[in-house]
Amino acid sequence: MDHWGTKFCKEHQGQYPKCAFCGRLVPPSQQESSAKRNDEVRCPICRASAIESEDKAQAIFAAQQRWLAKQGLEYNNLQTNVELCDRAKLATLMQGRKGTDTLGVTLSTTHTLNGQAIRTDVNGVAVLRGLPITLFQGVATHELGHAWLIVQGIKGLPSWAEEGFCELLAYRFFTGTGTAEGRYHAEGIEKNPDAVYGEGFRQVRAIVDAMGFARFVEVLQRTKRLPSL
């Protein structure tokens, strides 16, 4: 039985690919004809809520920004566009940054004067096309975490701290949905073995659990440094 309570024959684990976004086994009859690799296979359930249009993506993205504002993260009237793209373009936009399996990236431009950085502007966010809606919302929330740090002038955080903070935001959203999909993706963040994303999340979560989320955000915004225990 898989995470979702679906029964399957053990031999099929090696025969059928898993859905790239929920882990369900996808038999040939349920696969998309355009799927070329196992990591691109989507089950019918994830396809049913997939975000495929820019208009829908922008509306959801704006809703996630409003959700974060209610959590105490202000964006100073930042107008940010979201772009849907395939894995190849997403990898190009990453520009060599860590995360070959990333689902989103925040784009920014740093302006300099006499060799010194004077400001950084958020240019937009790119997200993998075709994500199921709950996962799309979580990815958008994560990327909006990066955008918030830029808007607030918070620079120089260690990678684990920045990614851990953004993963915490996505985690708070997932757990707040109260849905099976939200719990699945929240559990994925909890168990992520990655030294930057997973361990970073666990370290930031420990600080937030000790001091409270609102206080954590206030100190981070005021000091421009990660609060410590």
Tab-separated table of C-alpha atoms in Angstrom:
chain	number	residue	atom	x	y	z
A	1	MET	CA	0.000	0.000	0.000
A	2	ASP	CA	1.415	3.415	-0.921
A	3	HIS	CA	1.252	6.685	1.030
A	4	TRP	CA	-2.227	7.342	-0.352
A	5	GLY	CA	-3.697	3.987	0.697
A	6	THR	CA	-3.640	2.575	-2.823
A	7	LYS	CA	-2.888	-1.147	-3.021
A	8	PHE	CA	-0.507	-2.441	-5.667
A	9	CYS	CA	1.431	-5.588	-6.541
A	10	LYS	CA	5.017	-5.464	-5.280
A	11	GLU	CA	6.363	-6.570	-8.673
A	12	HIS	CA	4.894	-3.445	-10.251
A	13	GLN	CA	7.300	-1.230	-8.265
A	14	GLY	CA	10.029	-2.079	-10.724
A	15	GLN	CA	7.774	-2.137	-13.771
A	16	TYR	CA	5.816	1.123	-13.460
A	17	PRO	CA	7.265	4.606	-12.971
A	18	LYS	CA	6.241	6.746	-10.018
A	19	CYS	CA	4.439	10.031	-10.488
A	20	ALA	CA	7.057	12.772	-10.318
A	21	PHE	CA	4.954	14.774	-7.871
A	22	CYS	CA	3.050	12.374	-5.604
A	23	GLY	CA	4.848	9.039	-5.848
A	24	ARG	CA	1.854	7.008	-7.039
A	25	LEU	CA	2.692	4.192	-9.464
A	26	VAL	CA	1.508	5.048	-12.975
A	27	PRO	CA	0.657	2.057	-15.218
A	28	PRO	CA	1.057	2.502	-18.989
A	29	SER	CA	-2.668	3.045	-19.510
A	30	GLN	CA	-2.522	6.145	-17.279
A	31	GLN	CA	0.669	7.669	-18.674
A	32	GLU	CA	0.752	10.696	-20.930
A	33	SER	CA	1.876	9.996	-24.460
A	34	SER	CA	4.380	12.857	-24.237
A	35	ALA	CA	6.239	11.397	-21.216
A	36	LYS	CA	9.818	10.529	-22.148
A	37	ARG	CA	11.452	9.875	-18.772
A	38	ASN	CA	10.217	8.473	-15.504
A	39	ASP	CA	10.785	11.773	-13.720
A	40	GLU	CA	8.355	13.434	-16.119
A	41	VAL	CA	5.519	10.958	-15.567
A	42	ARG	CA	2.413	12.384	-13.897
A	43	CYS	CA	-0.505	10.415	-12.543
A	44	PRO	CA	-4.066	11.343	-13.583
A	45	ILE	CA	-4.734	12.928	-10.168
A	46	CYS	CA	-1.805	15.342	-10.439
A	47	ARG	CA	-2.623	16.089	-14.070
A	48	ALA	CA	-6.194	16.978	-13.132
A	49	SER	CA	-5.089	20.026	-11.110
A	50	ALA	CA	-1.934	20.855	-13.083
A	51	ILE	CA	-1.110	24.533	-13.579
A	52	GLU	CA	-0.576	24.926	-17.313
A	53	SER	CA	-1.571	28.538	-18.066
A	54	GLU	CA	0.254	31.762	-17.194
A	55	ASP	CA	-2.992	33.483	-16.153
A	56	LYS	CA	-3.891	30.797	-13.634
A	57	ALA	CA	-0.324	30.704	-12.366
A	58	GLN	CA	-0.280	34.467	-11.827
A	59	ALA	CA	-3.578	34.420	-9.940
A	60	ILE	CA	-2.360	31.678	-7.594
A	61	PHE	CA	1.000	33.383	-7.184
A	62	ALA	CA	-0.703	36.621	-6.131
A	63	ALA	CA	-2.842	34.679	-3.664
A	64	GLN	CA	0.278	33.151	-2.099
A	65	GLN	CA	1.790	36.607	-1.724
A	66	ARG	CA	-1.352	37.727	0.111
A	67	TRP	CA	-1.142	34.629	2.317
A	68	LEU	CA	2.435	35.491	3.248
A	69	ALA	CA	1.443	39.083	3.994
A	70	LYS	CA	-0.990	37.689	6.570
A	71	GLN	CA	1.945	35.813	8.106
A	72	GLY	CA	3.756	39.118	8.599
A	73	LEU	CA	5.898	39.189	5.455
A	74	GLU	CA	5.437	42.528	3.704
A	75	TYR	CA	6.586	43.075	0.127
A	76	ASN	CA	6.474	46.872	-0.168
A	77	ASN	CA	4.043	46.745	-3.113
A	78	LEU	CA	6.314	44.407	-5.059
A	79	GLN	CA	4.747	43.450	-8.392
A	80	THR	CA	6.178	40.086	-9.353
A	81	ASN	CA	5.357	38.017	-12.414
A	82	VAL	CA	5.559	34.236	-12.523
A	83	GLU	CA	6.689	32.374	-15.633
A	84	LEU	CA	5.950	28.728	-16.387
A	85	CYS	CA	8.756	26.843	-18.093
A	86	ASP	CA	10.079	23.359	-18.799
A	87	ARG	CA	12.909	21.645	-16.953
A	88	ALA	CA	15.520	22.621	-19.536
A	89	LYS	CA	14.794	26.339	-19.243
A	90	LEU	CA	14.545	26.102	-15.475
A	91	ALA	CA	18.017	24.543	-15.377
A	92	THR	CA	19.316	27.382	-17.566
A	93	LEU	CA	17.779	30.008	-15.285
A	94	MET	CA	19.435	28.349	-12.293
A	95	GLN	CA	22.780	29.435	-13.809
A	96	GLY	CA	24.743	26.665	-12.167
A	97	ARG	CA	23.157	27.039	-8.744
A	98	LYS	CA	22.593	23.909	-6.666
A	99	GLY	CA	19.345	22.067	-7.217
A	100	THR	CA	19.141	19.996	-10.390
A	101	ASP	CA	15.661	18.809	-9.394
A	102	THR	CA	14.420	22.273	-8.496
A	103	LEU	CA	10.850	23.212	-9.297
A	104	GLY	CA	11.267	26.989	-9.159
A	105	VAL	CA	13.773	29.822	-9.159
A	106	THR	CA	13.673	33.500	-8.176
A	107	LEU	CA	15.222	35.847	-10.731
A	108	SER	CA	16.961	39.018	-9.605
A	109	THR	CA	19.388	41.708	-10.754
A	110	THR	CA	21.998	43.316	-8.519
A	111	HIS	CA	23.008	46.891	-9.355
A	112	THR	CA	26.514	48.072	-8.476
A	113	LEU	CA	28.291	51.425	-8.164
A	114	ASN	CA	32.078	51.571	-8.101
A	115	GLY	CA	32.179	47.842	-7.583
A	116	GLN	CA	29.813	47.915	-4.615
A	117	ALA	CA	26.311	46.425	-4.661
A	118	ILE	CA	23.802	49.193	-4.038
A	119	ARG	CA	20.512	47.359	-4.546
A	120	THR	CA	18.955	44.148	-5.817
A	121	ASP	CA	15.701	44.012	-7.752
A	122	VAL	CA	13.383	41.015	-8.056
A	123	ASN	CA	12.747	40.352	-11.745
A	124	GLY	CA	10.255	37.547	-11.348
A	125	VAL	CA	9.849	33.886	-10.520
A	126	ALA	CA	9.978	30.859	-12.813
A	127	VAL	CA	8.141	27.653	-11.894
A	128	LEU	CA	8.000	24.298	-13.635
A	129	ARG	CA	4.945	24.029	-15.861
A	130	GLY	CA	2.416	21.334	-15.022
A	131	LEU	CA	2.759	21.106	-11.246
A	132	PRO	CA	-0.383	20.013	-9.376
A	133	ILE	CA	-1.964	23.001	-7.653
A	134	THR	CA	-0.960	22.279	-4.036
A	135	LEU	CA	2.667	21.686	-4.988
A	136	PHE	CA	2.624	24.798	-7.189
A	137	GLN	CA	1.386	26.834	-4.222
A	138	GLY	CA	4.194	25.486	-2.048
A	139	VAL	CA	6.860	26.197	-4.662
A	140	ALA	CA	5.483	29.715	-5.164
A	141	THR	CA	5.586	30.269	-1.398
A	142	HIS	CA	9.205	29.093	-1.240
A	143	GLU	CA	10.250	31.422	-4.058
A	144	LEU	CA	8.349	34.310	-2.483
A	145	GLY	CA	10.511	33.701	0.568
A	146	HIS	CA	13.579	34.475	-1.540
A	147	ALA	CA	11.821	37.553	-2.940
A	148	TRP	CA	10.986	38.781	0.583
A	149	LEU	CA	14.620	38.481	1.672
A	150	ILE	CA	15.662	40.563	-1.341
A	151	VAL	CA	12.987	43.211	-0.734
A	152	GLN	CA	14.022	43.481	2.925
A	153	GLY	CA	17.696	43.822	2.043
A	154	ILE	CA	18.647	40.645	3.893
A	155	LYS	CA	21.857	39.472	2.228
A	156	GLY	CA	24.661	37.085	2.971
A	157	LEU	CA	22.727	34.380	4.789
A	158	PRO	CA	24.333	30.935	4.548
A	159	SER	CA	22.682	28.802	1.881
A	160	TRP	CA	21.223	26.444	4.484
A	161	ALA	CA	19.684	29.380	6.363
A	162	GLU	CA	18.115	31.007	3.291
A	163	GLU	CA	16.794	27.776	1.812
A	164	GLY	CA	15.747	26.547	5.254
A	165	PHE	CA	13.730	29.718	5.811
A	166	CYS	CA	12.022	29.412	2.429
A	167	GLU	CA	11.298	25.721	3.022
A	168	LEU	CA	9.792	26.627	6.393
A	169	LEU	CA	7.381	29.012	4.671
A	170	ALA	CA	6.308	26.290	2.233
A	171	TYR	CA	5.999	23.838	5.126
A	172	ARG	CA	3.743	26.205	7.065
A	173	PHE	CA	1.541	26.567	4.009
A	174	PHE	CA	1.377	22.814	3.358
A	175	THR	CA	0.485	21.972	6.951
A	176	GLY	CA	-2.113	24.737	6.979
A	177	THR	CA	-4.027	23.288	4.030
A	178	GLY	CA	-5.329	20.390	6.103
A	179	THR	CA	-5.342	18.221	2.964
A	180	ALA	CA	-3.753	14.864	2.167
A	181	GLU	CA	-1.674	16.543	-0.540
A	182	GLY	CA	-0.470	19.191	1.886
A	183	ARG	CA	0.524	16.560	4.442
A	184	TYR	CA	2.380	14.578	1.787
A	185	HIS	CA	4.495	17.538	0.684
A	186	ALA	CA	5.061	18.698	4.280
A	187	GLU	CA	6.334	15.224	5.141
A	188	GLY	CA	8.671	15.416	2.155
A	189	ILE	CA	10.209	18.604	3.574
A	190	GLU	CA	10.519	17.053	7.035
A	191	LYS	CA	12.345	13.987	5.710
A	192	ASN	CA	14.482	15.688	3.050
A	193	PRO	CA	18.059	14.426	3.596
A	194	ASP	CA	19.644	17.295	1.646
A	195	ALA	CA	22.280	19.152	3.702
A	196	VAL	CA	21.041	22.576	2.518
A	197	TYR	CA	17.279	22.254	2.035
A	198	GLY	CA	16.470	19.491	4.509
A	199	GLU	CA	18.953	20.210	7.274
A	200	GLY	CA	18.483	23.940	6.751
A	201	PHE	CA	14.737	23.545	7.261
A	202	ARG	CA	15.233	21.567	10.446
A	203	GLN	CA	17.647	24.116	11.906
A	204	VAL	CA	15.428	27.095	11.064
A	205	ARG	CA	12.346	25.261	12.333
A	206	ALA	CA	14.070	24.633	15.664
A	207	ILE	CA	14.717	28.368	16.067
A	208	VAL	CA	11.131	29.242	15.119
A	209	ASP	CA	9.734	26.625	17.494
A	210	ALA	CA	11.766	28.180	20.310
A	211	MET	CA	10.944	31.853	19.717
A	212	GLY	CA	7.724	31.866	17.695
A	213	PHE	CA	7.270	32.655	14.021
A	214	ALA	CA	6.211	36.299	14.411
A	215	ARG	CA	9.185	37.087	16.646
A	216	PHE	CA	11.517	35.231	14.292
A	217	VAL	CA	10.369	37.302	11.299
A	218	GLU	CA	10.598	40.557	13.273
A	219	VAL	CA	14.179	39.876	14.380
A	220	LEU	CA	15.237	38.701	10.911
A	221	GLN	CA	13.748	41.808	9.296
A	222	ARG	CA	15.269	44.201	11.861
A	223	THR	CA	18.762	42.746	12.210
A	224	LYS	CA	19.124	41.339	8.664
A	225	ARG	CA	20.594	38.237	10.304
A	226	LEU	CA	19.239	34.810	11.151
A	227	PRO	CA	18.060	34.826	14.772
A	228	SER	CA	19.874	32.409	17.056
A	229	LEU	CA	18.690	30.356	20.002
